[in-house]
Coordinates of C-alpha atoms in Angstrom, one line a residue:
M1 CA 20.7 -13.9 -8.2
I2 CA 16.3 -13.1 -7.9
H3 CA 15.5 -9.9 -8.4
P4 CA 12.1 -9.6 -6.2
V5 CA 9.6 -7.0 -8.0
L6 CA 7.5 -5.3 -4.6
L7 CA 3.6 -4.4 -6.8
C8 CA 2.7 -1.6 -4.3
G9 CA 0.4 0.5 -5.4
G10 CA -3.6 -0.2 -4.7
S11 CA -6.7 0.6 -2.2
G12 CA -7.3 -1.2 -0.7
T13 CA -11.1 -0.7 -0.7
R14 CA -12.3 -4.1 1.5
L15 CA -10.7 -3.9 4.5
W16 CA -11.7 0.0 4.9
P17 CA -11.9 1.4 7.2
L18 CA -8.2 0.4 8.4
S19 CA -6.6 1.2 4.7
R20 CA -8.1 4.1 2.4
K21 CA -6.3 5.5 -0.4
S22 CA -4.5 7.3 1.7
F23 CA -2.6 5.2 3.2
P24 CA -4.2 1.5 2.0
K25 CA -3.4 -1.9 3.7
Q26 CA -0.1 -3.1 3.3
F27 CA 1.2 0.4 5.1
T28 CA -1.1 -0.9 7.8
R29 CA -0.3 -3.5 10.6
L30 CA -3.3 -6.2 10.2
I31 CA -1.5 -8.6 11.5
G32 CA 1.4 -8.3 13.3
E33 CA 3.8 -5.8 14.4
E34 CA 5.0 -4.5 11.0
S35 CA 3.8 -3.7 7.6
L36 CA 2.2 -6.1 4.7
F37 CA 4.8 -3.8 2.5
Q38 CA 7.5 -4.5 5.2
A39 CA 7.1 -8.6 5.5
S40 CA 6.9 -9.0 2.6
A41 CA 10.3 -7.1 1.5
R42 CA 11.7 -9.0 4.4
R43 CA 10.5 -12.7 2.8
L44 CA 12.3 -11.5 -0.4
S45 CA 15.3 -10.9 1.3
G46 CA 18.6 -12.3 2.2
E47 CA 21.2 -14.6 0.8
G48 CA 20.6 -14.9 -3.3
F49 CA 18.1 -11.9 -3.8
A50 CA 18.6 -8.7 -4.9
A51 CA 17.7 -5.8 -3.4
P52 CA 13.7 -4.9 -4.4
L53 CA 12.4 -3.0 -7.2
V54 CA 9.0 -1.5 -5.7
I55 CA 6.6 0.0 -8.2
T56 CA 3.8 3.0 -6.9
G57 CA 2.0 6.0 -6.8
S58 CA 4.2 9.3 -5.8
D59 CA 1.5 9.8 -2.9
Y60 CA 3.7 6.8 -1.3
R61 CA 7.2 6.6 -1.7
F62 CA 8.6 8.6 1.5
I63 CA 5.8 5.9 3.1
V64 CA 8.3 2.9 0.9
T65 CA 11.3 4.1 1.4
E66 CA 10.7 4.7 5.6
Q67 CA 9.7 1.4 6.1
L68 CA 11.9 -0.4 4.1
Q69 CA 14.8 1.5 6.5
A70 CA 12.4 -0.1 9.7
A71 CA 13.1 -3.1 8.4
G72 CA 16.4 -3.1 7.9
V73 CA 16.1 -3.9 4.3
D74 CA 17.8 -1.6 2.2
P75 CA 15.4 -0.4 -1.2
G76 CA 16.6 -0.6 -4.8
T77 CA 14.4 0.9 -7.6
V78 CA 11.3 3.0 -6.3
L79 CA 9.7 2.9 -9.7
I80 CA 6.9 5.8 -10.2
E81 CA 3.5 5.4 -11.6
P82 CA 2.3 8.8 -12.6
E83 CA -0.9 7.2 -12.5
G84 CA -2.2 3.4 -11.8
R85 CA -2.7 1.0 -15.3
N86 CA -3.0 -1.8 -13.2
T87 CA -0.3 -4.6 -13.5
A88 CA 0.3 -5.2 -16.6
P89 CA 2.1 -2.0 -17.3
A90 CA 3.8 -2.1 -14.3
V91 CA 5.4 -5.9 -14.3
L92 CA 6.5 -5.2 -17.7
A93 CA 7.3 -1.4 -16.3
A94 CA 10.3 -3.3 -14.4
A95 CA 11.1 -5.9 -16.8
L96 CA 12.5 -3.8 -19.0
H97 CA 13.9 -1.5 -16.4
L98 CA 15.7 -4.6 -15.4
A99 CA 16.5 -5.5 -19.0
Q100 CA 19.0 -2.1 -19.6
T101 CA 21.5 -3.3 -17.8
D102 CA 21.3 -7.3 -18.0
P103 CA 18.2 -9.6 -19.8
S104 CA 18.3 -12.5 -18.2
A105 CA 17.2 -11.0 -14.5
L106 CA 15.3 -13.1 -12.9
M107 CA 12.3 -11.8 -11.7
L108 CA 10.0 -13.0 -8.5
V109 CA 7.5 -10.4 -9.1
A110 CA 5.1 -10.4 -5.6
P111 CA 2.0 -8.1 -4.3
S112 CA 3.1 -6.0 -1.5
D113 CA 0.0 -7.3 1.2
H114 CA -0.2 -10.8 1.4
V115 CA 1.0 -13.3 4.4
V116 CA 2.7 -16.2 4.1
P117 CA 3.6 -17.1 8.1
D118 CA 6.5 -19.5 6.7
A119 CA 9.4 -17.5 5.2
A120 CA 11.7 -19.9 4.8
A121 CA 9.2 -22.5 3.1
F122 CA 8.6 -19.9 0.6
R123 CA 12.5 -18.8 -0.7
A124 CA 12.4 -23.1 -0.8
A125 CA 9.6 -22.8 -2.8
V126 CA 11.2 -19.3 -4.8
R127 CA 13.9 -22.1 -5.2
A128 CA 12.3 -24.9 -6.7
G129 CA 10.6 -22.5 -9.7
E130 CA 13.8 -21.1 -10.2
T131 CA 15.7 -23.7 -12.9
A132 CA 12.0 -23.5 -14.9
A133 CA 12.6 -19.6 -15.0
R134 CA 16.0 -19.1 -16.3
A135 CA 15.0 -21.6 -18.7
G136 CA 12.3 -19.7 -20.4
R137 CA 9.2 -20.2 -18.5
I138 CA 7.2 -18.6 -16.9
V139 CA 6.4 -19.8 -12.9
T140 CA 3.4 -19.0 -10.5
F141 CA 3.2 -20.4 -7.7
G142 CA 0.1 -21.8 -6.9
I143 CA -1.9 -22.3 -3.0
R144 CA -2.9 -25.5 -2.0
P145 CA -6.3 -24.7 -1.6
T146 CA -8.2 -25.1 2.0
R147 CA -12.1 -24.4 1.0
A148 CA -14.1 -23.3 -2.2
E149 CA -13.6 -20.1 -2.5
T150 CA -15.3 -18.2 -5.0
G151 CA -13.7 -15.2 -4.4
Y152 CA -10.1 -16.1 -5.9
G153 CA -8.7 -17.3 -9.5
W154 CA -7.5 -21.3 -10.0
L155 CA -5.3 -22.6 -11.8
E156 CA -5.5 -25.7 -12.6
L157 CA -2.2 -28.4 -13.3
T158 CA -2.0 -31.2 -15.8
G159 CA -1.8 -33.6 -13.5
P160 CA -1.5 -34.0 -8.8
A161 CA 2.4 -32.4 -7.6
A162 CA 3.7 -32.0 -4.5
D163 CA 4.8 -29.2 -2.8
G164 CA 7.4 -27.6 -4.1
V165 CA 7.6 -29.7 -7.7
P166 CA 7.4 -28.0 -10.5
V167 CA 4.3 -29.3 -13.2
D168 CA 2.7 -27.2 -16.4
L169 CA -0.4 -25.9 -15.8
A170 CA -3.2 -25.9 -17.8
R171 CA -5.1 -23.5 -17.4
F172 CA -6.1 -20.7 -15.6
V173 CA -9.8 -20.3 -14.5
E174 CA -12.0 -17.2 -13.5
K175 CA -13.3 -16.8 -10.1
P176 CA -15.9 -19.5 -9.8
K177 CA -19.3 -19.9 -8.9
R178 CA -19.8 -22.0 -5.9
D179 CA -21.1 -25.9 -7.6
A180 CA -17.2 -25.1 -9.9
A181 CA -15.1 -23.9 -7.0
E182 CA -16.3 -27.1 -4.3
A183 CA -15.7 -28.7 -7.5
M184 CA -12.3 -27.9 -8.4
L185 CA -11.2 -28.2 -5.1
A186 CA -12.9 -32.1 -4.9
S187 CA -10.6 -33.1 -7.6
G188 CA -6.8 -32.3 -6.5
N189 CA -5.2 -31.0 -9.6
F190 CA -5.8 -27.2 -9.1
L191 CA -4.3 -25.0 -6.7
W192 CA -5.2 -21.3 -5.5
N193 CA -3.8 -18.0 -8.6
A194 CA -1.7 -16.3 -5.8
G195 CA -0.3 -13.9 -8.1
I196 CA 3.1 -14.2 -7.8
F197 CA 5.2 -14.8 -10.5
L198 CA 9.0 -15.7 -11.7
F199 CA 10.7 -15.5 -14.9
T200 CA 13.1 -13.2 -16.2
A201 CA 12.8 -10.2 -18.3
G202 CA 14.3 -11.1 -21.3
T203 CA 10.9 -13.8 -20.9
M204 CA 8.7 -11.4 -19.7
I205 CA 9.4 -8.9 -22.4
D206 CA 9.0 -11.7 -25.0
A207 CA 6.1 -12.9 -23.7
F208 CA 4.8 -9.3 -24.3
A209 CA 5.8 -9.0 -27.4
T210 CA 3.4 -12.4 -28.3
H211 CA 0.2 -11.4 -26.5
A212 CA 0.4 -7.6 -25.7
P213 CA 2.4 -6.1 -28.1
G214 CA -0.2 -2.5 -28.2
L215 CA 1.6 -2.1 -24.5
L216 CA 5.0 -2.4 -25.4
P217 CA 6.0 1.2 -26.8
P218 CA 3.9 3.3 -24.9
V219 CA 5.8 1.5 -22.1
R220 CA 9.2 1.1 -22.9
A221 CA 9.2 4.8 -24.0
A222 CA 7.7 5.7 -20.6
V223 CA 10.9 3.9 -19.3
D224 CA 13.8 5.0 -21.4
A225 CA 12.2 8.5 -20.2
A226 CA 12.2 8.1 -16.9
R227 CA 14.2 11.3 -15.0
P228 CA 15.6 10.0 -11.2
D229 CA 13.7 12.4 -8.8
L230 CA 16.2 12.5 -5.1
G231 CA 16.4 8.8 -4.4
F232 CA 12.9 7.6 -7.2
L233 CA 12.5 6.9 -11.0
R234 CA 9.8 8.7 -12.3
L235 CA 8.3 7.6 -15.5
E236 CA 7.7 9.2 -18.2
E237 CA 3.9 10.5 -18.1
T238 CA 2.9 11.1 -21.2
A239 CA 4.0 8.0 -22.5
W240 CA 2.6 6.1 -19.1
K241 CA -1.5 7.7 -20.1
G242 CA -0.4 5.7 -22.6
A243 CA -0.3 2.2 -21.5
E244 CA -3.7 0.7 -21.0
A245 CA -5.3 -0.4 -17.9
I246 CA -5.1 -4.5 -17.7
S247 CA -4.0 -6.7 -15.4
I248 CA -0.7 -9.5 -16.3
D249 CA -3.2 -12.1 -16.3
Y250 CA -5.8 -11.0 -18.7
A251 CA -2.3 -9.5 -21.2
V252 CA 0.2 -12.7 -20.5
M253 CA -0.7 -15.0 -17.8
E254 CA -3.8 -16.4 -19.7
R255 CA -2.1 -16.5 -23.3
A256 CA 1.1 -18.0 -23.1
G257 CA 1.9 -21.6 -23.0
N258 CA 5.4 -21.7 -21.3
L259 CA 3.5 -21.4 -17.6
V260 CA 4.8 -24.0 -14.9
A261 CA 3.0 -23.9 -11.9
V262 CA 5.3 -24.7 -8.3
P263 CA 2.0 -25.6 -5.2
F264 CA 2.9 -24.1 -2.3
G265 CA 0.5 -25.1 1.2
A266 CA 2.9 -23.9 3.9
G267 CA -0.3 -21.4 5.0
W268 CA -0.9 -18.2 2.3
S269 CA -3.4 -15.3 2.5
D270 CA -3.7 -12.2 0.2
L271 CA -6.1 -10.7 3.2
G272 CA -8.9 -9.8 0.6
G273 CA -11.2 -9.3 3.5
W274 CA -12.7 -8.4 7.2
D275 CA -12.9 -12.2 7.0
A276 CA -9.7 -13.0 5.9
V277 CA -8.2 -11.1 8.1
A278 CA -10.2 -13.2 11.0
T279 CA -9.3 -16.0 10.3
E280 CA -5.8 -15.0 10.2
M281 CA -6.0 -13.4 14.3
A282 CA -6.3 -15.6 16.6
A283 CA -9.5 -16.2 17.6
D284 CA -11.1 -17.3 21.6
A285 CA -12.8 -20.3 22.5
R286 CA -16.1 -19.8 20.8
G287 CA -14.3 -18.2 17.6
N288 CA -14.0 -14.7 19.1
A289 CA -11.1 -12.1 17.0
L290 CA -10.3 -9.6 19.1
G291 CA -7.5 -6.0 18.4
G292 CA -7.4 -3.3 20.5
N293 CA -9.4 -1.9 22.8
A294 CA -12.3 -4.3 22.1
V295 CA -14.4 -6.6 24.2
A296 CA -16.6 -9.6 23.3
I297 CA -19.4 -10.2 26.2
D298 CA -21.9 -13.5 24.6
C299 CA -20.5 -13.1 21.3
D300 CA -19.9 -16.2 18.9
N301 CA -18.1 -16.5 15.5
T302 CA -17.5 -12.5 15.4
L303 CA -14.7 -10.2 14.3
L304 CA -14.1 -6.8 16.5
R305 CA -11.3 -3.9 16.3
A306 CA -10.9 -1.2 17.9
E307 CA -8.0 0.4 15.9
D308 CA -8.0 3.6 18.1
G309 CA -6.2 4.3 21.1
D310 CA -9.0 6.2 22.7
V311 CA -12.2 4.2 20.9
E312 CA -13.2 1.5 23.5
L313 CA -15.2 -1.1 21.3
V314 CA -18.2 -3.1 23.0
G315 CA -19.8 -6.5 21.0
I316 CA -22.8 -7.5 23.4
G317 CA -24.5 -10.8 21.8
L318 CA -23.6 -10.4 18.1
K319 CA -23.1 -13.9 16.6
D320 CA -21.3 -13.5 12.7
I321 CA -20.7 -10.1 12.8
I322 CA -17.4 -7.7 11.9
A323 CA -17.1 -4.3 13.5
I324 CA -14.1 -2.5 12.7
A325 CA -14.2 1.5 14.6
T326 CA -11.7 4.3 14.3
G327 CA -11.2 7.5 14.9
D328 CA -13.2 8.6 12.4
A329 CA -15.4 5.6 10.9
V330 CA -16.7 2.4 12.1
L331 CA -17.8 -0.7 9.8
V332 CA -20.3 -3.4 11.1
A333 CA -21.4 -5.9 8.5
D334 CA -22.6 -10.0 8.5
R335 CA -19.3 -11.8 8.0
S336 CA -21.1 -13.9 5.0
R337 CA -21.0 -9.9 3.2
A338 CA -17.2 -9.6 4.2
Q339 CA -16.3 -8.9 0.6
D340 CA -19.1 -6.3 -0.1
V341 CA -17.5 -3.8 2.0
K342 CA -15.6 -2.1 -1.1
R343 CA -19.6 -1.1 -1.1
A344 CA -19.4 1.3 1.5
V345 CA -16.2 2.9 -0.2
E346 CA -18.3 3.9 -3.4
V347 CA -21.6 5.4 -1.2
L348 CA -19.0 6.9 1.1
Q349 CA -17.7 8.7 -2.4
A350 CA -20.7 9.1 -3.9
K351 CA -21.7 11.2 -0.9
G352 CA -18.0 13.3 -0.8
A353 CA -17.5 11.9 2.5
K354 CA -13.6 12.4 3.4
Q355 CA -13.4 9.8 5.0
A356 CA -14.0 7.2 2.0
E357 CA -10.4 7.7 2.0
A358 CA -8.6 9.7 4.3
F359 CA -7.5 9.1 7.4
P360 CA -7.5 12.6 9.5
R361 CA -3.7 11.1 9.8
D362 CA -2.2 12.5 6.9
H363 CA 1.6 11.1 6.3
R364 CA 4.1 13.0 4.5
P365 CA 7.8 12.2 3.9
W366 CA 8.8 15.3 7.5
G367 CA 6.2 13.4 9.3
W368 CA 2.3 13.7 9.5
F369 CA -0.3 15.5 11.2
E370 CA -3.8 15.3 12.4
T371 CA -6.9 17.4 12.0
L372 CA -8.0 17.7 16.0
A373 CA -10.7 20.4 15.7
L374 CA -12.9 21.6 12.3
S375 CA -14.9 24.3 11.8
D376 CA -15.9 27.0 8.7
R377 CA -12.9 29.6 9.6
F378 CA -10.8 27.7 12.0
Q379 CA -8.7 24.2 12.1
V380 CA -6.3 22.9 15.2
K381 CA -3.8 20.9 13.6
R382 CA -1.1 18.4 15.7
I383 CA 1.9 18.6 13.8
V384 CA 5.0 16.1 14.2
V385 CA 8.5 16.7 12.7
K386 CA 10.7 14.0 12.8
P387 CA 14.4 14.6 14.0
G388 CA 16.2 16.4 10.8
A389 CA 12.8 17.1 8.9
A390 CA 11.5 20.4 7.4
L391 CA 8.4 21.4 6.1
S392 CA 8.5 23.3 2.8
L393 CA 9.5 27.0 2.6
Q394 CA 5.8 28.2 2.4
S395 CA 2.8 30.7 2.5
H396 CA -0.7 30.8 1.8
M397 CA -3.1 32.9 0.5
H398 CA -6.7 32.3 2.4
R399 CA -5.0 31.7 5.7
S400 CA -3.2 32.7 8.7
E401 CA -1.5 30.2 11.8
H402 CA -0.8 30.0 15.3
W403 CA 2.2 27.9 16.0
I404 CA 2.7 26.6 19.7
V405 CA 5.2 24.3 20.2
V406 CA 4.6 21.0 22.9
N407 CA 7.5 19.4 22.9
G408 CA 10.8 19.6 21.7
T409 CA 12.4 23.0 19.4
A410 CA 11.6 24.8 15.9
R411 CA 13.6 26.3 13.7
V412 CA 11.2 28.4 12.7
T413 CA 11.9 30.7 9.4
V414 CA 8.8 33.7 8.7
D415 CA 9.9 36.1 6.0
D416 CA 13.3 37.1 6.8
S417 CA 13.7 35.7 10.2
V418 CA 15.0 32.4 11.8
H419 CA 14.7 31.7 15.4
L420 CA 13.6 29.1 17.5
V421 CA 10.8 28.7 19.5
T422 CA 11.0 25.7 22.5
E423 CA 8.7 24.3 24.0
N424 CA 5.6 26.4 25.4
Q425 CA 6.9 28.8 23.2
S426 CA 5.1 29.9 20.1
V427 CA 4.7 32.1 17.0
Y428 CA 2.1 33.9 14.4
I429 CA 2.4 33.3 11.1
P430 CA 0.6 35.9 9.0
L431 CA -1.2 35.9 6.4
G432 CA 1.2 35.9 2.7
A433 CA 4.4 35.4 4.7
K434 CA 7.0 32.8 3.6
H435 CA 7.6 30.4 5.8
R436 CA 9.2 27.0 7.5
M437 CA 8.8 25.2 10.4
E438 CA 12.6 22.6 10.7
N439 CA 13.2 20.0 13.3
P440 CA 17.2 20.4 14.3
G441 CA 16.8 18.6 17.4
K442 CA 17.5 14.4 18.3
V443 CA 13.8 14.0 19.0
P444 CA 10.1 14.6 17.4
M445 CA 8.4 17.8 17.5
V446 CA 4.9 18.0 18.3
L447 CA 3.7 20.9 17.8
I448 CA 0.2 22.3 18.0
E449 CA -0.9 24.7 14.6
V450 CA -4.0 26.7 14.8
Q451 CA -5.8 28.0 11.3
T452 CA -8.0 30.6 11.1
G453 CA -9.5 32.3 7.6
A454 CA -12.0 31.6 4.3
Y455 CA -10.3 28.7 3.4
L456 CA -8.7 25.8 5.0
G457 CA -8.0 23.1 2.3
E458 CA -4.6 21.6 2.0
D459 CA -4.3 22.7 -1.7
D460 CA -3.6 26.7 -0.7
I461 CA 0.5 26.4 -0.6
I462 CA 2.9 27.9 -2.7
R463 CA 5.7 26.5 -2.1
Y464 CA 9.1 28.0 -2.5
E465 CA 12.3 25.4 -1.7
D466 CA 11.9 21.8 -0.3
I467 CA 14.4 19.7 0.4
Y468 CA 11.7 16.6 -1.2
S469 CA 11.2 18.2 -4.2
R470 CA 7.9 17.9 -4.5
G471 CA 5.7 20.1 -6.8
Q472 CA 2.8 22.3 -6.1
G473 CA -0.3 21.0 -4.4
A474 CA -1.6 19.4 -1.6
K475 CA 1.2 16.5 -1.5
G476 CA 3.3 17.5 -4.0

């Protein structure tokens, strides 16, 4: 049995404005009708695979379980990182957790934001590396290069190898300059480093003991003191913060001598930039890739995506341009500068723009809300509550609220009063009142909320009861 370990904590800044910290690229539908995370979970499921172990942050825990359920994949353990510490502590935590019950557990570690069109071919490549992994080797899956890519790390093999045939790994190569990438492409003995690994839990723990022993005490303490939280397992915060933030490549892989590579040539992309997304999309005769309500007039080699159903995006006479429009932000860039999009996020963060990290639509375990209008002393929101879901019992110190139900029925608590509010009815929530809304029905409940007050921030909330066991703060 292979235990998939899905790394699910990145923010994907190179795909801004569609990928943001509040809802990063692995959860979005960039290619196809399901998210990258859902596609990854489905690809690593079925015969021979255990339920996935997911490592993610607290803000994403309910998104993870909701998307797995929608994809028809039963989740295994969901480990919650108190904060991001890069991939090495995450992988070690997964290995230590699995080793508690089976030190020989076979782990397949994979990012959750890659595209692999041929899932069956990838599973066959995994099976090809299984014998070596069970024998104590660390198996990495290298991608057959199709171009002299400078944005990826590379793997040098000890000799030529056919797809699916394991071969010893000579060395890791950092992201190369153009001339070096062209030479590696021509040699035939190099692969792209996909960051996907297969090994036993015991093998990886031994590798950390040899090459990164300083990580073992804090990560082991964080795993040993992890506490259940609903269906999740929270790593202990203080010990976790003592772990060095370092990638698995730097901590272990580039130092280990027991690595073997399995070449894979059936198609792969890490969607590391909008140029990569354009390559994976269908294009017209002039090389234009279009998404949503986008129209190209006399354009060439251009990516146009309108990510909001109310936005029409029209390009005229463009060449080698990326244009991405959401409801609150627009990106326009030369296609050759796709890797620089992360700089836009840095600039927006520096000026305090909320678009740097947050979307107008904010996902919560009970549903979602979005701001329709915002001024100094009022805010208008649309709130959608899933069937059977409930917001926390809460109060606010700085605002009162008016709720108008526009679809479905809400069960509303205001202090000691509990009553049903149906479509076209409204209720007033005075400042300081304890209140809660629930959806007792079988269809999503939609209401319009009008807030008035001196401060309208999401952190103006005191929770008294919460079925999702969140703490205080904007999201808990």
